[in-house]
Amino acid sequence: VITCPSPVDATSRVLALGIADPSAAGDNLEGDRRAAEEVVKLLRSAGLDAVVEPELSAVLHNKLLLNLINAVNALSCVDIPTMLYTRGYRLVWRASLVEAKAVLAAAGIATHLPSGRTDKKLDNLPLLLGLPQLLALPVVTLATRGRTGGRTSMAADLQHGRPTEVNYINGQVVALGLKHGVPTPVNSKLVELVNRVSNVEDAEARSQVGFRGIGPEALAREVG
């Protein structure tokens, strides 16, 4: 099950159900699809917006690209609006995103929203993240309008000493890159940095080693 923005109202969510890897379903594929349809009926009867997605892998990888913000935000130790107002952090996020898009293209993996809708925001994101500061400021102001602070789930996990999903997000990009011969230095470094901090056992110990976040220039240098 994947939650995505609703095509009707960007402030609400739609639940996309399907089979991420149809080749792994074998003889159960049709049965799995019928089961997904039954679950969708139940969700809709409860007032939730839900769809059966025939190409769930494309939706899943679309969300993976969006979730590349998580590692940068976790390492910055600042809220999302502050991160987006800071050009250095935006450029690191952009670099990880461009790298991931190249990997998915090499792997032949398509990305889209439920029902085959193109994610125009994601398509335009590398361009927007790379804008000079003066041009980026009004875009960020519009994008963060109504948001007061807030951090990603990975940032919260890192802060509270919980395992993070970096190996399943940026790490997935790295694994696919290795498989298809695409270098992934940015995502590899982000995985290394997040794991380096998360492997410190508790919040008190992290405080003792002095982790207060990595500044934008320092993070840009780290990822090269």
Short mmCIF file of N, CA and C in Angstrom, two decimals, residues 120-193:
data_model
loop_
_atom_site.label_atom_id
_atom_site.label_comp_id
_atom_site.label_asym_id
_atom_site.label_seq_id
_atom_site.Cartn_x
_atom_site.Cartn_y
_atom_site.Cartn_z
N LYS A 120 4.29 15.96 -12.39
CA LYS A 120 4.93 17.14 -12.97
C LYS A 120 5.83 17.85 -11.97
N LYS A 121 5.43 17.84 -10.70
CA LYS A 121 6.26 18.48 -9.67
C LYS A 121 7.62 17.79 -9.58
N LEU A 122 7.59 16.46 -9.61
CA LEU A 122 8.85 15.71 -9.53
C LEU A 122 9.69 15.93 -10.79
N ASP A 123 9.04 16.00 -11.94
CA ASP A 123 9.77 16.23 -13.19
C ASP A 123 10.50 17.57 -13.16
N ASN A 124 9.88 18.58 -12.54
CA ASN A 124 10.45 19.92 -12.51
C ASN A 124 11.39 20.15 -11.32
N LEU A 125 11.43 19.20 -10.41
CA LEU A 125 12.15 19.41 -9.15
C LEU A 125 13.65 19.67 -9.33
N PRO A 126 14.37 18.92 -10.17
CA PRO A 126 15.80 19.23 -10.33
C PRO A 126 16.05 20.66 -10.80
N LEU A 127 15.23 21.14 -11.72
CA LEU A 127 15.39 22.52 -12.19
C LEU A 127 15.16 23.51 -11.06
N LEU A 128 14.11 23.30 -10.28
CA LEU A 128 13.77 24.23 -9.20
C LEU A 128 14.83 24.21 -8.10
N LEU A 129 15.31 23.03 -7.77
CA LEU A 129 16.33 22.93 -6.71
C LEU A 129 17.65 23.57 -7.12
N GLY A 130 17.90 23.64 -8.41
CA GLY A 130 19.15 24.22 -8.89
C GLY A 130 19.09 25.71 -9.16
N LEU A 131 17.95 26.34 -8.91
CA LEU A 131 17.83 27.77 -9.17
C LEU A 131 18.78 28.58 -8.29
N PRO A 132 19.29 29.71 -8.80
CA PRO A 132 20.05 30.63 -7.94
C PRO A 132 19.18 31.09 -6.78
N GLN A 133 19.82 31.48 -5.69
CA GLN A 133 19.10 31.78 -4.46
C GLN A 133 17.99 32.81 -4.65
N LEU A 134 18.28 33.90 -5.37
CA LEU A 134 17.27 34.96 -5.54
C LEU A 134 16.04 34.46 -6.27
N LEU A 135 16.22 33.57 -7.23
CA LEU A 135 15.09 33.01 -7.95
C LEU A 135 14.38 31.92 -7.15
N ALA A 136 15.15 31.21 -6.33
CA ALA A 136 14.58 30.10 -5.56
C ALA A 136 13.72 30.57 -4.40
N LEU A 137 14.06 31.72 -3.81
CA LEU A 137 13.36 32.15 -2.59
C LEU A 137 11.85 32.25 -2.76
N PRO A 138 11.32 32.90 -3.82
CA PRO A 138 9.87 32.96 -3.96
C PRO A 138 9.23 31.60 -4.20
N VAL A 139 9.98 30.71 -4.89
CA VAL A 139 9.46 29.36 -5.13
C VAL A 139 9.34 28.60 -3.82
N VAL A 140 10.37 28.70 -2.98
CA VAL A 140 10.35 28.01 -1.68
C VAL A 140 9.26 28.60 -0.80
N THR A 141 9.11 29.91 -0.83
CA THR A 141 8.06 30.56 -0.02
C THR A 141 6.70 30.03 -0.40
N LEU A 142 6.45 29.89 -1.69
CA LEU A 142 5.17 29.36 -2.16
C LEU A 142 5.00 27.90 -1.76
N ALA A 143 6.07 27.12 -1.91
CA ALA A 143 5.99 25.69 -1.62
C ALA A 143 5.80 25.39 -0.14
N THR A 144 6.30 26.27 0.73
CA THR A 144 6.22 26.03 2.17
C THR A 144 5.13 26.87 2.83
N ARG A 145 4.31 27.51 2.05
CA ARG A 145 3.25 28.36 2.60
C ARG A 145 2.34 27.54 3.51
N GLY A 146 2.13 28.03 4.71
CA GLY A 146 1.28 27.34 5.68
C GLY A 146 2.01 26.29 6.49
N ARG A 147 3.25 25.99 6.16
CA ARG A 147 4.03 25.00 6.91
C ARG A 147 4.84 25.70 7.99
N THR A 148 4.68 25.25 9.21
CA THR A 148 5.46 25.81 10.31
C THR A 148 6.39 24.71 10.84
N GLY A 149 7.61 24.74 10.36
CA GLY A 149 8.57 23.74 10.82
C GLY A 149 8.27 22.38 10.24
N GLY A 150 8.57 21.36 11.01
CA GLY A 150 8.36 19.99 10.57
C GLY A 150 9.61 19.40 9.95
N ARG A 151 9.86 18.13 10.24
CA ARG A 151 11.02 17.42 9.71
C ARG A 151 10.58 16.08 9.17
N THR A 152 11.43 15.43 8.42
CA THR A 152 11.08 14.14 7.84
C THR A 152 11.11 13.05 8.90
N SER A 153 10.51 11.91 8.57
CA SER A 153 10.49 10.79 9.52
C SER A 153 11.90 10.27 9.78
N MET A 154 12.78 10.33 8.79
CA MET A 154 14.15 9.87 8.99
C MET A 154 14.88 10.77 9.98
N ALA A 155 14.60 12.07 9.92
CA ALA A 155 15.20 13.00 10.87
C ALA A 155 14.76 12.65 12.29
N ALA A 156 13.47 12.33 12.45
CA ALA A 156 12.96 11.96 13.78
C ALA A 156 13.59 10.66 14.25
N ASP A 157 13.73 9.70 13.35
CA ASP A 157 14.35 8.42 13.72
C ASP A 157 15.80 8.64 14.17
N LEU A 158 16.52 9.47 13.43
CA LEU A 158 17.92 9.72 13.77
C LEU A 158 18.03 10.41 15.13
N GLN A 159 17.11 11.36 15.36
CA GLN A 159 17.13 12.10 16.62
C GLN A 159 16.86 11.20 17.81
N HIS A 160 15.96 10.23 17.64
CA HIS A 160 15.53 9.40 18.77
C HIS A 160 16.22 8.03 18.81
N GLY A 161 17.25 7.86 17.98
CA GLY A 161 18.02 6.62 18.04
C GLY A 161 17.34 5.41 17.47
N ARG A 162 16.36 5.62 16.59
CA ARG A 162 15.68 4.48 15.95
C ARG A 162 16.37 4.14 14.63
N PRO A 163 16.23 2.89 14.17
CA PRO A 163 16.78 2.54 12.85
C PRO A 163 16.14 3.41 11.77
N THR A 164 16.90 3.82 10.78
CA THR A 164 16.37 4.64 9.70
C THR A 164 16.12 3.78 8.46
N GLU A 165 15.45 4.38 7.49
CA GLU A 165 15.15 3.69 6.23
C GLU A 165 16.15 4.05 5.13
N VAL A 166 17.29 4.64 5.49
CA VAL A 166 18.21 5.12 4.46
C VAL A 166 18.69 3.99 3.54
N ASN A 167 18.84 2.78 4.09
CA ASN A 167 19.30 1.67 3.26
C ASN A 167 18.25 1.24 2.24
N TYR A 168 16.98 1.57 2.52
CA TYR A 168 15.89 1.19 1.62
C TYR A 168 15.51 2.32 0.67
N ILE A 169 16.07 3.50 0.87
CA ILE A 169 15.77 4.64 0.00
C ILE A 169 17.02 4.95 -0.82
N ASN A 170 17.95 5.68 -0.26
CA ASN A 170 19.21 5.95 -0.96
C ASN A 170 19.97 4.65 -1.24
N GLY A 171 19.90 3.71 -0.31
CA GLY A 171 20.58 2.43 -0.50
C GLY A 171 20.04 1.65 -1.69
N GLN A 172 18.75 1.79 -1.96
CA GLN A 172 18.17 1.13 -3.12
C GLN A 172 18.73 1.72 -4.42
N VAL A 173 18.94 3.04 -4.41
CA VAL A 173 19.55 3.71 -5.56
C VAL A 173 20.96 3.17 -5.78
N VAL A 174 21.70 3.04 -4.69
CA VAL A 174 23.08 2.53 -4.78
C VAL A 174 23.10 1.10 -5.33
N ALA A 175 22.20 0.26 -4.81
CA ALA A 175 22.16 -1.14 -5.25
C ALA A 175 21.82 -1.25 -6.73
N LEU A 176 20.84 -0.48 -7.18
CA LEU A 176 20.47 -0.50 -8.59
C LEU A 176 21.60 0.06 -9.46
N GLY A 177 22.29 1.08 -8.94
CA GLY A 177 23.42 1.64 -9.67
C GLY A 177 24.51 0.61 -9.89
N LEU A 178 24.82 -0.15 -8.85
CA LEU A 178 25.83 -1.21 -8.97
C LEU A 178 25.40 -2.26 -10.00
N LYS A 179 24.13 -2.59 -9.97
CA LYS A 179 23.61 -3.63 -10.87
C LYS A 179 23.67 -3.19 -12.33
N HIS A 180 23.45 -1.90 -12.57
CA HIS A 180 23.34 -1.42 -13.95
C HIS A 180 24.52 -0.54 -14.38
N GLY A 181 25.57 -0.52 -13.59
CA GLY A 181 26.79 0.18 -13.98
C GLY A 181 26.70 1.69 -13.97
N VAL A 182 25.89 2.23 -13.06
CA VAL A 182 25.76 3.68 -12.94
C VAL A 182 26.38 4.12 -11.61
N PRO A 183 27.39 4.97 -11.64
CA PRO A 183 28.00 5.44 -10.39
C PRO A 183 27.00 6.21 -9.53
N THR A 184 27.08 6.01 -8.22
CA THR A 184 26.17 6.69 -7.30
C THR A 184 26.94 7.27 -6.11
N PRO A 185 27.90 8.14 -6.35
CA PRO A 185 28.71 8.65 -5.23
C PRO A 185 27.93 9.47 -4.22
N VAL A 186 26.94 10.23 -4.68
CA VAL A 186 26.18 11.10 -3.77
C VAL A 186 25.33 10.26 -2.83
N ASN A 187 24.53 9.35 -3.39
CA ASN A 187 23.68 8.53 -2.54
C ASN A 187 24.49 7.57 -1.67
N SER A 188 25.62 7.10 -2.18
CA SER A 188 26.48 6.24 -1.36
C SER A 188 26.98 6.99 -0.13
N LYS A 189 27.39 8.23 -0.33
CA LYS A 189 27.89 9.03 0.79
C LYS A 189 26.78 9.35 1.77
N LEU A 190 25.58 9.64 1.27
CA LEU A 190 24.46 9.94 2.18
C LEU A 190 24.12 8.71 3.03
N VAL A 191 24.14 7.54 2.43
CA VAL A 191 23.91 6.30 3.19
C VAL A 191 24.98 6.16 4.27
N GLU A 192 26.22 6.38 3.90
CA GLU A 192 27.33 6.26 4.84
C GLU A 192 27.18 7.24 6.00
N LEU A 193 26.84 8.49 5.71
CA LEU A 193 26.74 9.51 6.75
C LEU A 193 25.59 9.23 7.71
#
